[in-house]
C-alpha cells in the first residue's frame, strides 16, 4: 500500500474508534469509587482528560462575525475551529483530540454530540490543525454519519485545514474530523 492509502486507512479506523469513544460516558463507578448523588453536576459541561486524549463540551457562539474555539492537547498540538453562525439558538458541541500511542499522529473531531444533527445554519467553518507537519485525512459531515458532498468543502493538506467552500457550502454541518502526522514516518529499507 502507498503511504497515502495507509494514512487514509488509519484515519478511517481512528475516526470510527473516536466516534464511538466520544459518544460514550468515560467515567464509571469502578474508576471513581462511590459517586455523589448530584453527579454529574448540572451546571458543568462534560470534560475528560487522560494521557493522549482530551474531550470537552462547549457552546457555539451565535452572531455576526467569525468566532473561534481552540484547545491544545499537549505542548505540540492545537485544534482550532473558526466559524460563523449569524443567527439561531446556542448548541452544545464537543471537541475530542487524541494522540497515537507512538506519539506520531494526532486527530481532532469537533461535532454535535450524540445522534442529533445540528439545527444551526453555518455561514462558514474551518477546522485547523496547528503544530503538525502533515495532514493525512479530513472530512466534514452534514448529518453525524453522512459526509457532506465534496463540492461543499475542501481538505487542504498543505494548510492542514478542513473548510467550507464559499458559494458552495449549504450551511449544514454536524461533525468535522481530521488526522495529522507530527512528522514523516521513516520507511524500513
PDB file of N, CA and C in Angstrom, residues 105-155:
ATOM      1  N   UNK A 105       1.026  10.694  15.549  1.00  0.00           N
ATOM      2  CA  UNK A 105      -0.167  11.179  14.861  1.00  0.00           C
ATOM      3  C   UNK A 105      -1.157  11.760  15.865  1.00  0.00           C
ATOM      4  N   UNK A 106      -1.959  12.706  15.380  1.00  0.00           N
ATOM      5  CA  UNK A 106      -2.995  13.345  16.176  1.00  0.00           C
ATOM      6  C   UNK A 106      -4.301  13.321  15.400  1.00  0.00           C
ATOM      7  N   UNK A 107      -5.393  13.366  16.132  1.00  0.00           N
ATOM      8  CA  UNK A 107      -6.694  13.511  15.487  1.00  0.00           C
ATOM      9  C   UNK A 107      -7.510  14.556  16.234  1.00  0.00           C
ATOM     10  N   UNK A 108      -8.455  15.133  15.514  1.00  0.00           N
ATOM     11  CA  UNK A 108      -9.354  16.121  16.099  1.00  0.00           C
ATOM     12  C   UNK A 108     -10.742  15.898  15.504  1.00  0.00           C
ATOM     13  N   UNK A 109     -11.728  15.777  16.387  1.00  0.00           N
ATOM     14  CA  UNK A 109     -13.128  15.707  15.984  1.00  0.00           C
ATOM     15  C   UNK A 109     -13.840  16.854  16.697  1.00  0.00           C
ATOM     16  N   UNK A 110     -14.571  17.637  15.944  1.00  0.00           N
ATOM     17  CA  UNK A 110     -15.452  18.648  16.517  1.00  0.00           C
ATOM     18  C   UNK A 110     -16.835  18.330  15.981  1.00  0.00           C
ATOM     19  N   UNK A 111     -17.794  18.106  16.911  1.00  0.00           N
ATOM     20  CA  UNK A 111     -19.079  17.568  16.494  1.00  0.00           C
ATOM     21  C   UNK A 111     -20.215  17.970  17.420  1.00  0.00           C
ATOM     22  N   UNK A 112     -21.401  17.821  16.904  1.00  0.00           N
ATOM     23  CA  UNK A 112     -22.610  17.881  17.706  1.00  0.00           C
ATOM     24  C   UNK A 112     -22.713  16.491  18.321  1.00  0.00           C
ATOM     25  N   UNK A 113     -22.580  16.348  19.672  1.00  0.00           N
ATOM     26  CA  UNK A 113     -22.531  15.010  20.259  1.00  0.00           C
ATOM     27  C   UNK A 113     -23.860  14.271  20.150  1.00  0.00           C
ATOM     28  N   UNK A 114     -23.758  12.946  20.105  1.00  0.00           N
ATOM     29  CA  UNK A 114     -24.942  12.098  20.046  1.00  0.00           C
ATOM     30  C   UNK A 114     -25.458  11.933  18.631  1.00  0.00           C
ATOM     31  N   UNK A 115     -26.620  11.336  18.520  1.00  0.00           N
ATOM     32  CA  UNK A 115     -27.177  11.070  17.185  1.00  0.00           C
ATOM     33  C   UNK A 115     -27.873  12.269  16.562  1.00  0.00           C
ATOM     34  N   UNK A 116     -27.955  13.386  17.264  1.00  0.00           N
ATOM     35  CA  UNK A 116     -28.697  14.559  16.799  1.00  0.00           C
ATOM     36  C   UNK A 116     -27.867  15.408  15.846  1.00  0.00           C
ATOM     37  N   UNK A 117     -28.459  15.771  14.728  1.00  0.00           N
ATOM     38  CA  UNK A 117     -27.816  16.691  13.790  1.00  0.00           C
ATOM     39  C   UNK A 117     -27.927  18.109  14.311  1.00  0.00           C
ATOM     40  N   UNK A 118     -27.042  18.961  13.850  1.00  0.00           N
ATOM     41  CA  UNK A 118     -27.104  20.368  14.217  1.00  0.00           C
ATOM     42  C   UNK A 118     -28.280  21.036  13.513  1.00  0.00           C
ATOM     43  N   UNK A 119     -28.940  21.927  14.231  1.00  0.00           N
ATOM     44  CA  UNK A 119     -30.043  22.702  13.660  1.00  0.00           C
ATOM     45  C   UNK A 119     -29.559  24.054  13.143  1.00  0.00           C
ATOM     46  N   UNK A 120     -28.288  24.361  13.377  1.00  0.00           N
ATOM     47  CA  UNK A 120     -27.750  25.673  13.027  1.00  0.00           C
ATOM     48  C   UNK A 120     -27.438  25.784  11.542  1.00  0.00           C
ATOM     49  N   UNK A 121     -27.524  27.003  11.050  1.00  0.00           N
ATOM     50  CA  UNK A 121     -27.171  27.289   9.671  1.00  0.00           C
ATOM     51  C   UNK A 121     -25.856  28.067   9.678  1.00  0.00           C
ATOM     52  N   UNK A 122     -24.761  27.362   9.435  1.00  0.00           N
ATOM     53  CA  UNK A 122     -23.436  27.969   9.422  1.00  0.00           C
ATOM     54  C   UNK A 122     -23.266  28.778   8.143  1.00  0.00           C
ATOM     55  N   UNK A 123     -22.627  29.918   8.258  1.00  0.00           N
ATOM     56  CA  UNK A 123     -22.247  30.683   7.065  1.00  0.00           C
ATOM     57  C   UNK A 123     -20.930  30.132   6.523  1.00  0.00           C
ATOM     58  N   UNK A 124     -20.027  29.741   7.457  1.00  0.00           N
ATOM     59  CA  UNK A 124     -18.726  29.190   7.084  1.00  0.00           C
ATOM     60  C   UNK A 124     -18.128  28.434   8.262  1.00  0.00           C
ATOM     61  N   UNK A 125     -17.166  27.560   7.972  1.00  0.00           N
ATOM     62  CA  UNK A 125     -16.413  26.870   9.018  1.00  0.00           C
ATOM     63  C   UNK A 125     -15.008  26.555   8.515  1.00  0.00           C
ATOM     64  N   UNK A 126     -14.076  26.405   9.462  1.00  0.00           N
ATOM     65  CA  UNK A 126     -12.726  25.963   9.132  1.00  0.00           C
ATOM     66  C   UNK A 126     -12.132  25.272  10.358  1.00  0.00           C
ATOM     67  N   UNK A 127     -11.786  24.004  10.218  1.00  0.00           N
ATOM     68  CA  UNK A 127     -11.079  23.238  11.241  1.00  0.00           C
ATOM     69  C   UNK A 127      -9.600  23.273  10.884  1.00  0.00           C
ATOM     70  N   UNK A 128      -8.760  23.759  11.805  1.00  0.00           N
ATOM     71  CA  UNK A 128      -7.312  23.851  11.563  1.00  0.00           C
ATOM     72  C   UNK A 128      -6.571  23.005  12.577  1.00  0.00           C
ATOM     73  N   UNK A 129      -5.517  22.340  12.117  1.00  0.00           N
ATOM     74  CA  UNK A 129      -4.642  21.559  12.981  1.00  0.00           C
ATOM     75  C   UNK A 129      -3.305  22.296  13.040  1.00  0.00           C
ATOM     76  N   UNK A 130      -2.892  22.675  14.240  1.00  0.00           N
ATOM     77  CA  UNK A 130      -1.701  23.501  14.422  1.00  0.00           C
ATOM     78  C   UNK A 130      -0.646  22.700  15.171  1.00  0.00           C
ATOM     79  N   UNK A 131       0.615  22.770  14.721  1.00  0.00           N
ATOM     80  CA  UNK A 131       1.716  22.082  15.383  1.00  0.00           C
ATOM     81  C   UNK A 131       2.070  20.752  14.763  1.00  0.00           C
ATOM     82  N   UNK A 132       1.401  20.391  13.678  1.00  0.00           N
ATOM     83  CA  UNK A 132       1.682  19.136  12.989  1.00  0.00           C
ATOM     84  C   UNK A 132       2.323  19.435  11.641  1.00  0.00           C
ATOM     85  N   UNK A 133       2.914  18.421  11.038  1.00  0.00           N
ATOM     86  CA  UNK A 133       3.649  18.627   9.788  1.00  0.00           C
ATOM     87  C   UNK A 133       2.896  18.173   8.547  1.00  0.00           C
ATOM     88  N   UNK A 134       1.985  17.202   8.712  1.00  0.00           N
ATOM     89  CA  UNK A 134       1.325  16.643   7.536  1.00  0.00           C
ATOM     90  C   UNK A 134      -0.087  16.195   7.906  1.00  0.00           C
ATOM     91  N   UNK A 135      -1.063  16.659   7.145  1.00  0.00           N
ATOM     92  CA  UNK A 135      -2.438  16.216   7.348  1.00  0.00           C
ATOM     93  C   UNK A 135      -2.694  15.028   6.444  1.00  0.00           C
ATOM     94  N   UNK A 136      -3.137  13.941   7.027  1.00  0.00           N
ATOM     95  CA  UNK A 136      -3.351  12.737   6.250  1.00  0.00           C
ATOM     96  C   UNK A 136      -4.778  12.540   5.797  1.00  0.00           C
ATOM     97  N   UNK A 137      -5.741  13.101   6.544  1.00  0.00           N
ATOM     98  CA  UNK A 137      -7.136  12.818   6.249  1.00  0.00           C
ATOM     99  C   UNK A 137      -8.012  13.886   6.883  1.00  0.00           C
ATOM    100  N   UNK A 138      -9.065  14.273   6.214  1.00  0.00           N
ATOM    101  CA  UNK A 138     -10.025  15.209   6.769  1.00  0.00           C
ATOM    102  C   UNK A 138     -11.376  15.017   6.115  1.00  0.00           C
ATOM    103  N   UNK A 139     -12.429  15.297   6.878  1.00  0.00           N
ATOM    104  CA  UNK A 139     -13.767  15.138   6.329  1.00  0.00           C
ATOM    105  C   UNK A 139     -14.750  15.998   7.115  1.00  0.00           C
ATOM    106  N   UNK A 140     -15.839  16.400   6.450  1.00  0.00           N
ATOM    107  CA  UNK A 140     -16.922  17.155   7.070  1.00  0.00           C
ATOM    108  C   UNK A 140     -18.212  16.372   6.856  1.00  0.00           C
ATOM    109  N   UNK A 141     -19.065  16.387   7.858  1.00  0.00           N
ATOM    110  CA  UNK A 141     -20.314  15.639   7.822  1.00  0.00           C
ATOM    111  C   UNK A 141     -21.490  16.575   7.992  1.00  0.00           C
ATOM    112  N   UNK A 142     -22.534  16.392   7.161  1.00  0.00           N
ATOM    113  CA  UNK A 142     -23.763  17.150   7.310  1.00  0.00           C
ATOM    114  C   UNK A 142     -24.607  16.544   8.417  1.00  0.00           C
ATOM    115  N   UNK A 143     -24.884  15.275   8.316  1.00  0.00           N
ATOM    116  CA  UNK A 143     -25.511  14.503   9.376  1.00  0.00           C
ATOM    117  C   UNK A 143     -24.390  13.745  10.059  1.00  0.00           C
ATOM    118  N   UNK A 144     -24.591  13.303  11.320  1.00  0.00           N
ATOM    119  CA  UNK A 144     -23.480  12.670  12.040  1.00  0.00           C
ATOM    120  C   UNK A 144     -22.797  11.505  11.304  1.00  0.00           C
ATOM    121  N   UNK A 145     -23.526  10.793  10.447  1.00  0.00           N
ATOM    122  CA  UNK A 145     -22.906   9.653   9.771  1.00  0.00           C
ATOM    123  C   UNK A 145     -22.883   9.787   8.251  1.00  0.00           C
ATOM    124  N   UNK A 146     -23.167  10.976   7.720  1.00  0.00           N
ATOM    125  CA  UNK A 146     -23.186  11.168   6.268  1.00  0.00           C
ATOM    126  C   UNK A 146     -22.291  12.348   5.894  1.00  0.00           C
ATOM    127  N   UNK A 147     -21.257  12.053   5.119  1.00  0.00           N
ATOM    128  CA  UNK A 147     -20.307  13.097   4.712  1.00  0.00           C
ATOM    129  C   UNK A 147     -21.000  14.153   3.852  1.00  0.00           C
ATOM    130  N   UNK A 148     -20.536  15.392   3.999  1.00  0.00           N
ATOM    131  CA  UNK A 148     -21.005  16.451   3.113  1.00  0.00           C
ATOM    132  C   UNK A 148     -20.570  16.131   1.689  1.00  0.00           C
ATOM    133  N   UNK A 149     -21.308  16.580   0.689  1.00  0.00           N
ATOM    134  CA  UNK A 149     -20.831  16.418  -0.686  1.00  0.00           C
ATOM    135  C   UNK A 149     -19.480  17.127  -0.840  1.00  0.00           C
ATOM    136  N   UNK A 150     -18.578  16.516  -1.595  1.00  0.00           N
ATOM    137  CA  UNK A 150     -17.226  17.050  -1.749  1.00  0.00           C
ATOM    138  C   UNK A 150     -17.199  18.471  -2.318  1.00  0.00           C
ATOM    139  N   UNK A 151     -18.227  18.857  -3.049  1.00  0.00           N
ATOM    140  CA  UNK A 151     -18.237  20.207  -3.619  1.00  0.00           C
ATOM    141  C   UNK A 151     -18.546  21.289  -2.586  1.00  0.00           C
ATOM    142  N   UNK A 152     -18.955  20.917  -1.353  1.00  0.00           N
ATOM    143  CA  UNK A 152     -19.284  21.907  -0.325  1.00  0.00           C
ATOM    144  C   UNK A 152     -18.108  22.272   0.577  1.00  0.00           C
ATOM    145  N   UNK A 153     -17.050  21.463   0.586  1.00  0.00           N
ATOM    146  CA  UNK A 153     -15.918  21.738   1.474  1.00  0.00           C
ATOM    147  C   UNK A 153     -14.619  21.265   0.840  1.00  0.00           C
ATOM    148  N   UNK A 154     -13.508  21.724   1.418  1.00  0.00           N
ATOM    149  CA  UNK A 154     -12.199  21.306   0.907  1.00  0.00           C
ATOM    150  C   UNK A 154     -11.338  20.798   2.059  1.00  0.00           C
ATOM    151  N   UNK A 155     -10.417  19.934   1.711  1.00  0.00           N
ATOM    152  CA  UNK A 155      -9.389  19.465   2.638  1.00  0.00           C
ATOM    153  C   UNK A 155      -8.071  19.944   2.055  1.00  0.00           C
TER     154      UNK A 155
END
